[in-house]
């Protein structure tokens, strides 16, 4: 890998391997993305036509860290910092579900980097976004009935996003000895969706994996 080429806003040769690592861990990190979105991320798409650019940037950031962790070598901190700057800028125009996913992916990134306070801040931000936008599990049969039809990619992404947010919220409460931020209504919504639907992937740690 040419380290010197990884230093421009455009997608240079060298970041593709980090995106591949990220893609291999998307389900584990709580992302249920459509095939089209995942392919766009792997291609390094920053146009926003298929997937929001923040996903490509977070793939660089988290993928870079995971790549180094897997190999026990830490030589690309400058890449992480550079791509983080592009990621922060991209969040100025983003939809709530995407931003929640990006925020908790950043929480995972900072916690793995042993930046515990910043990791907690990102998780708190993700929870505030969910509450502010009143995002809930789609248990209303008028929205979709899991017994009669599969969830659309957008619905599956919402369910996965809220499920993993709940999972991280509960883990945080246990590890840091703080109250859970999401109340019991989210537990009830999660149970209703998970019991009624076998077509939606649950987050890592919630389906027996």
mmCIF file of C-alpha atoms in Angstrom:
data_model
loop_
_atom_site.group_PDB
_atom_site.id
_atom_site.type_symbol
_atom_site.label_atom_id
_atom_site.label_comp_id
_atom_site.label_asym_id
_atom_site.label_seq_id
_atom_site.Cartn_x
_atom_site.Cartn_y
_atom_site.Cartn_z
ATOM 1 C CA UNK A 1 0.000 0.000 0.000
ATOM 2 C CA UNK A 2 1.300 3.439 -0.943
ATOM 3 C CA UNK A 3 0.954 5.384 2.303
ATOM 4 C CA UNK A 4 1.776 8.682 0.592
ATOM 5 C CA UNK A 5 -1.270 8.436 -1.671
ATOM 6 C CA UNK A 6 -3.740 8.462 1.228
ATOM 7 C CA UNK A 7 -3.962 12.204 1.723
ATOM 8 C CA UNK A 8 -6.546 13.776 -0.604
ATOM 9 C CA UNK A 9 -10.303 14.389 -0.359
ATOM 10 C CA UNK A 10 -10.898 12.258 -3.460
ATOM 11 C CA UNK A 11 -10.879 8.499 -3.041
ATOM 12 C CA UNK A 12 -7.213 7.597 -3.650
ATOM 13 C CA UNK A 13 -5.815 4.153 -4.257
ATOM 14 C CA UNK A 14 -5.220 2.677 -0.824
ATOM 15 C CA UNK A 15 -8.489 3.350 1.034
ATOM 16 C CA UNK A 16 -10.337 0.541 -0.744
ATOM 17 C CA UNK A 17 -8.975 -2.111 1.605
ATOM 18 C CA UNK A 18 -10.312 -0.199 4.616
ATOM 19 C CA UNK A 19 -13.759 -0.068 3.023
ATOM 20 C CA UNK A 20 -13.660 -3.825 2.483
ATOM 21 C CA UNK A 21 -12.849 -4.394 6.161
ATOM 22 C CA UNK A 22 -15.726 -2.124 7.151
ATOM 23 C CA UNK A 23 -18.107 -3.973 4.826
ATOM 24 C CA UNK A 24 -17.131 -7.276 6.406
ATOM 25 C CA UNK A 25 -18.201 -5.938 9.804
ATOM 26 C CA UNK A 26 -21.312 -3.917 8.943
ATOM 27 C CA UNK A 27 -23.770 -6.376 10.507
ATOM 28 C CA UNK A 28 -21.584 -6.780 13.581
ATOM 29 C CA UNK A 29 -21.467 -2.994 13.941
ATOM 30 C CA UNK A 30 -25.227 -2.664 13.582
ATOM 31 C CA UNK A 31 -25.686 -1.634 9.937
ATOM 32 C CA UNK A 32 -28.318 -3.255 7.751
ATOM 33 C CA UNK A 33 -27.731 -1.570 4.426
ATOM 34 C CA UNK A 34 -29.174 -2.420 1.036
ATOM 35 C CA UNK A 35 -26.937 -4.149 -1.489
ATOM 36 C CA UNK A 36 -26.903 -0.968 -3.554
ATOM 37 C CA UNK A 37 -25.717 1.155 -0.627
ATOM 38 C CA UNK A 38 -23.040 -1.341 0.358
ATOM 39 C CA UNK A 39 -21.772 -1.539 -3.214
ATOM 40 C CA UNK A 40 -21.613 2.267 -3.359
ATOM 41 C CA UNK A 41 -19.589 2.352 -0.146
ATOM 42 C CA UNK A 42 -17.199 -0.303 -1.462
ATOM 43 C CA UNK A 43 -16.771 1.744 -4.630
ATOM 44 C CA UNK A 44 -15.862 4.813 -2.548
ATOM 45 C CA UNK A 45 -18.894 6.771 -3.760
ATOM 46 C CA UNK A 46 -19.071 10.315 -2.372
ATOM 47 C CA UNK A 47 -21.737 11.623 -4.753
ATOM 48 C CA UNK A 48 -24.651 10.950 -2.415
ATOM 49 C CA UNK A 49 -26.660 9.459 -5.286
ATOM 50 C CA UNK A 50 -27.036 6.049 -3.613
ATOM 51 C CA UNK A 51 -25.597 6.361 -0.125
ATOM 52 C CA UNK A 52 -24.847 9.421 1.991
ATOM 53 C CA UNK A 53 -21.131 10.362 1.818
ATOM 54 C CA UNK A 54 -20.844 10.031 5.599
ATOM 55 C CA UNK A 55 -21.105 6.262 5.214
ATOM 56 C CA UNK A 56 -18.099 6.182 2.898
ATOM 57 C CA UNK A 57 -16.107 8.366 5.274
ATOM 58 C CA UNK A 58 -17.041 6.300 8.329
ATOM 59 C CA UNK A 59 -16.052 3.185 6.356
ATOM 60 C CA UNK A 60 -12.600 4.739 5.942
ATOM 61 C CA UNK A 61 -12.355 5.724 9.604
ATOM 62 C CA UNK A 62 -13.647 2.551 11.235
ATOM 63 C CA UNK A 63 -12.285 0.262 8.528
ATOM 64 C CA UNK A 64 -8.833 1.793 8.938
ATOM 65 C CA UNK A 65 -8.882 1.195 12.685
ATOM 66 C CA UNK A 66 -10.172 -2.382 12.351
ATOM 67 C CA UNK A 67 -7.565 -3.097 9.656
ATOM 68 C CA UNK A 68 -4.829 -2.029 12.072
ATOM 69 C CA UNK A 69 -6.330 -3.872 15.047
ATOM 70 C CA UNK A 70 -6.471 -7.094 13.024
ATOM 71 C CA UNK A 71 -2.771 -6.752 12.167
ATOM 72 C CA UNK A 72 -1.593 -5.309 15.497
ATOM 73 C CA UNK A 73 0.084 -2.401 13.731
ATOM 74 C CA UNK A 74 -0.952 1.212 14.158
ATOM 75 C CA UNK A 75 0.586 3.332 11.422
ATOM 76 C CA UNK A 76 -2.382 5.118 9.851
ATOM 77 C CA UNK A 77 -3.519 7.531 12.550
ATOM 78 C CA UNK A 78 -3.150 10.391 10.075
ATOM 79 C CA UNK A 79 -5.627 8.629 7.782
ATOM 80 C CA UNK A 80 -8.165 8.284 10.594
ATOM 81 C CA UNK A 81 -7.843 11.949 11.548
ATOM 82 C CA UNK A 82 -8.061 13.151 7.964
ATOM 83 C CA UNK A 83 -11.149 11.082 7.159
ATOM 84 C CA UNK A 84 -12.760 12.151 10.438
ATOM 85 C CA UNK A 85 -12.541 15.771 9.304
ATOM 86 C CA UNK A 86 -14.351 14.941 6.074
ATOM 87 C CA UNK A 87 -16.903 12.933 8.059
ATOM 88 C CA UNK A 88 -17.707 15.799 10.450
ATOM 89 C CA UNK A 89 -18.231 18.131 7.500
ATOM 90 C CA UNK A 90 -20.524 15.642 5.735
ATOM 91 C CA UNK A 91 -22.868 15.501 8.748
ATOM 92 C CA UNK A 92 -24.084 19.040 8.095
ATOM 93 C CA UNK A 93 -26.708 17.633 5.721
ATOM 94 C CA UNK A 94 -27.899 14.172 6.703
ATOM 95 C CA UNK A 95 -31.173 12.405 7.467
ATOM 96 C CA UNK A 96 -31.858 11.273 11.076
ATOM 97 C CA UNK A 97 -31.593 7.496 10.527
ATOM 98 C CA UNK A 98 -28.273 7.848 8.727
ATOM 99 C CA UNK A 99 -26.893 10.215 11.347
ATOM 100 C CA UNK A 100 -27.883 7.880 14.176
ATOM 101 C CA UNK A 101 -26.021 5.035 12.482
ATOM 102 C CA UNK A 102 -22.981 7.232 11.872
ATOM 103 C CA UNK A 103 -23.010 8.453 15.477
ATOM 104 C CA UNK A 104 -23.068 4.993 16.996
ATOM 105 C CA UNK A 105 -20.454 3.767 14.522
ATOM 106 C CA UNK A 106 -18.335 6.674 15.738
ATOM 107 C CA UNK A 107 -19.107 5.621 19.318
ATOM 108 C CA UNK A 108 -17.729 2.170 18.484
ATOM 109 C CA UNK A 109 -14.694 3.760 16.834
ATOM 110 C CA UNK A 110 -13.889 5.995 19.807
ATOM 111 C CA UNK A 111 -14.478 3.237 22.354
ATOM 112 C CA UNK A 112 -12.148 0.907 20.422
ATOM 113 C CA UNK A 113 -9.646 3.787 20.375
ATOM 114 C CA UNK A 114 -10.008 4.003 24.174
ATOM 115 C CA UNK A 115 -11.477 7.504 23.928
ATOM 116 C CA UNK A 116 -14.268 6.603 26.311
ATOM 117 C CA UNK A 117 -15.703 10.062 26.932
ATOM 118 C CA UNK A 118 -16.008 10.864 23.237
ATOM 119 C CA UNK A 119 -17.520 7.439 22.603
ATOM 120 C CA UNK A 120 -20.172 8.105 25.217
ATOM 121 C CA UNK A 121 -20.814 11.563 23.734
ATOM 122 C CA UNK A 122 -21.463 10.092 20.301
ATOM 123 C CA UNK A 123 -23.822 7.467 21.723
ATOM 124 C CA UNK A 124 -25.671 10.143 23.694
ATOM 125 C CA UNK A 125 -26.029 12.206 20.537
ATOM 126 C CA UNK A 126 -27.471 9.215 18.675
ATOM 127 C CA UNK A 127 -30.042 8.664 21.412
ATOM 128 C CA UNK A 128 -31.001 12.355 21.468
ATOM 129 C CA UNK A 129 -31.556 12.241 17.713
ATOM 130 C CA UNK A 130 -33.856 9.224 17.991
ATOM 131 C CA UNK A 131 -35.887 10.897 20.743
ATOM 132 C CA UNK A 132 -35.988 14.297 19.034
ATOM 133 C CA UNK A 133 -37.260 12.835 15.764
ATOM 134 C CA UNK A 134 -39.595 10.457 17.630
ATOM 135 C CA UNK A 135 -38.272 7.438 15.767
ATOM 136 C CA UNK A 136 -40.019 4.249 16.859
ATOM 137 C CA UNK A 137 -40.222 0.617 15.785
ATOM 138 C CA UNK A 138 -42.823 0.047 13.034
ATOM 139 C CA UNK A 139 -45.313 -1.988 15.035
ATOM 140 C CA UNK A 140 -48.347 -0.304 13.499
ATOM 141 C CA UNK A 141 -49.854 -2.739 10.919
ATOM 142 C CA UNK A 142 -50.713 0.295 8.809
ATOM 143 C CA UNK A 143 -47.006 0.870 8.211
ATOM 144 C CA UNK A 144 -46.140 -2.740 7.449
ATOM 145 C CA UNK A 145 -47.210 -6.094 8.800
ATOM 146 C CA UNK A 146 -44.229 -8.459 9.203
ATOM 147 C CA UNK A 147 -46.621 -11.422 9.181
ATOM 148 C CA UNK A 148 -47.805 -10.543 5.658
ATOM 149 C CA UNK A 149 -44.839 -8.907 3.937
ATOM 150 C CA UNK A 150 -41.122 -8.371 4.198
ATOM 151 C CA UNK A 151 -39.810 -5.045 5.370
ATOM 152 C CA UNK A 152 -38.571 -2.696 2.665
ATOM 153 C CA UNK A 153 -34.846 -1.833 2.742
ATOM 154 C CA UNK A 154 -35.684 1.505 4.421
ATOM 155 C CA UNK A 155 -37.864 -0.192 7.050
ATOM 156 C CA UNK A 156 -35.238 -2.863 7.718
ATOM 157 C CA UNK A 157 -32.615 -0.132 8.094
ATOM 158 C CA UNK A 158 -34.768 1.728 10.624
ATOM 159 C CA UNK A 159 -35.455 -1.434 12.632
ATOM 160 C CA UNK A 160 -31.776 -2.378 12.625
ATOM 161 C CA UNK A 161 -30.751 1.160 13.588
ATOM 162 C CA UNK A 162 -33.088 1.352 16.588
ATOM 163 C CA UNK A 163 -32.265 -2.216 17.642
ATOM 164 C CA UNK A 164 -28.539 -1.605 17.682
ATOM 165 C CA UNK A 165 -28.975 1.754 19.370
ATOM 166 C CA UNK A 166 -30.887 -0.036 22.118
ATOM 167 C CA UNK A 167 -28.197 -2.688 22.356
ATOM 168 C CA UNK A 168 -25.395 -0.141 22.723
ATOM 169 C CA UNK A 169 -27.461 1.895 25.176
ATOM 170 C CA UNK A 170 -27.932 -1.158 27.403
ATOM 171 C CA UNK A 171 -24.254 -2.113 27.134
ATOM 172 C CA UNK A 172 -23.237 1.417 28.052
ATOM 173 C CA UNK A 173 -25.561 1.401 31.055
ATOM 174 C CA UNK A 174 -23.999 -1.849 32.309
ATOM 175 C CA UNK A 175 -20.380 -0.913 31.700
ATOM 176 C CA UNK A 176 -20.479 2.698 32.867
ATOM 177 C CA UNK A 177 -23.087 2.193 35.620
ATOM 178 C CA UNK A 178 -25.433 4.841 34.240
ATOM 179 C CA UNK A 179 -29.196 4.675 33.613
ATOM 180 C CA UNK A 180 -30.316 3.499 30.185
ATOM 181 C CA UNK A 181 -31.283 6.441 28.006
ATOM 182 C CA UNK A 182 -34.047 4.698 26.047
ATOM 183 C CA UNK A 183 -37.124 3.829 28.098
ATOM 184 C CA UNK A 184 -39.261 0.698 28.158
ATOM 185 C CA UNK A 185 -41.330 1.749 25.150
ATOM 186 C CA UNK A 186 -38.349 0.873 22.961
ATOM 187 C CA UNK A 187 -38.092 -2.542 24.623
ATOM 188 C CA UNK A 188 -41.754 -3.146 23.905
ATOM 189 C CA UNK A 189 -41.406 -2.040 20.292
ATOM 190 C CA UNK A 190 -38.331 -4.198 19.798
ATOM 191 C CA UNK A 191 -40.056 -7.269 21.216
ATOM 192 C CA UNK A 192 -43.124 -6.691 19.063
ATOM 193 C CA UNK A 193 -41.079 -6.430 15.869
ATOM 194 C CA UNK A 194 -38.669 -9.279 16.652
ATOM 195 C CA UNK A 195 -41.446 -11.699 17.614
ATOM 196 C CA UNK A 196 -43.592 -10.913 14.581
ATOM 197 C CA UNK A 197 -40.882 -10.814 11.942
ATOM 198 C CA UNK A 198 -38.187 -13.275 10.980
ATOM 199 C CA UNK A 199 -37.208 -11.249 7.918
ATOM 200 C CA UNK A 200 -35.378 -8.437 9.712
ATOM 201 C CA UNK A 201 -31.806 -8.953 10.919
ATOM 202 C CA UNK A 202 -31.261 -8.238 14.602
ATOM 203 C CA UNK A 203 -28.141 -6.454 15.768
ATOM 204 C CA UNK A 204 -25.023 -8.292 16.836
ATOM 205 C CA UNK A 205 -25.595 -9.839 20.255
ATOM 206 C CA UNK A 206 -29.402 -9.808 20.079
ATOM 207 C CA UNK A 207 -30.074 -12.911 18.023
ATOM 208 C CA UNK A 208 -27.965 -15.500 19.760
ATOM 209 C CA UNK A 209 -24.729 -14.833 17.804
#
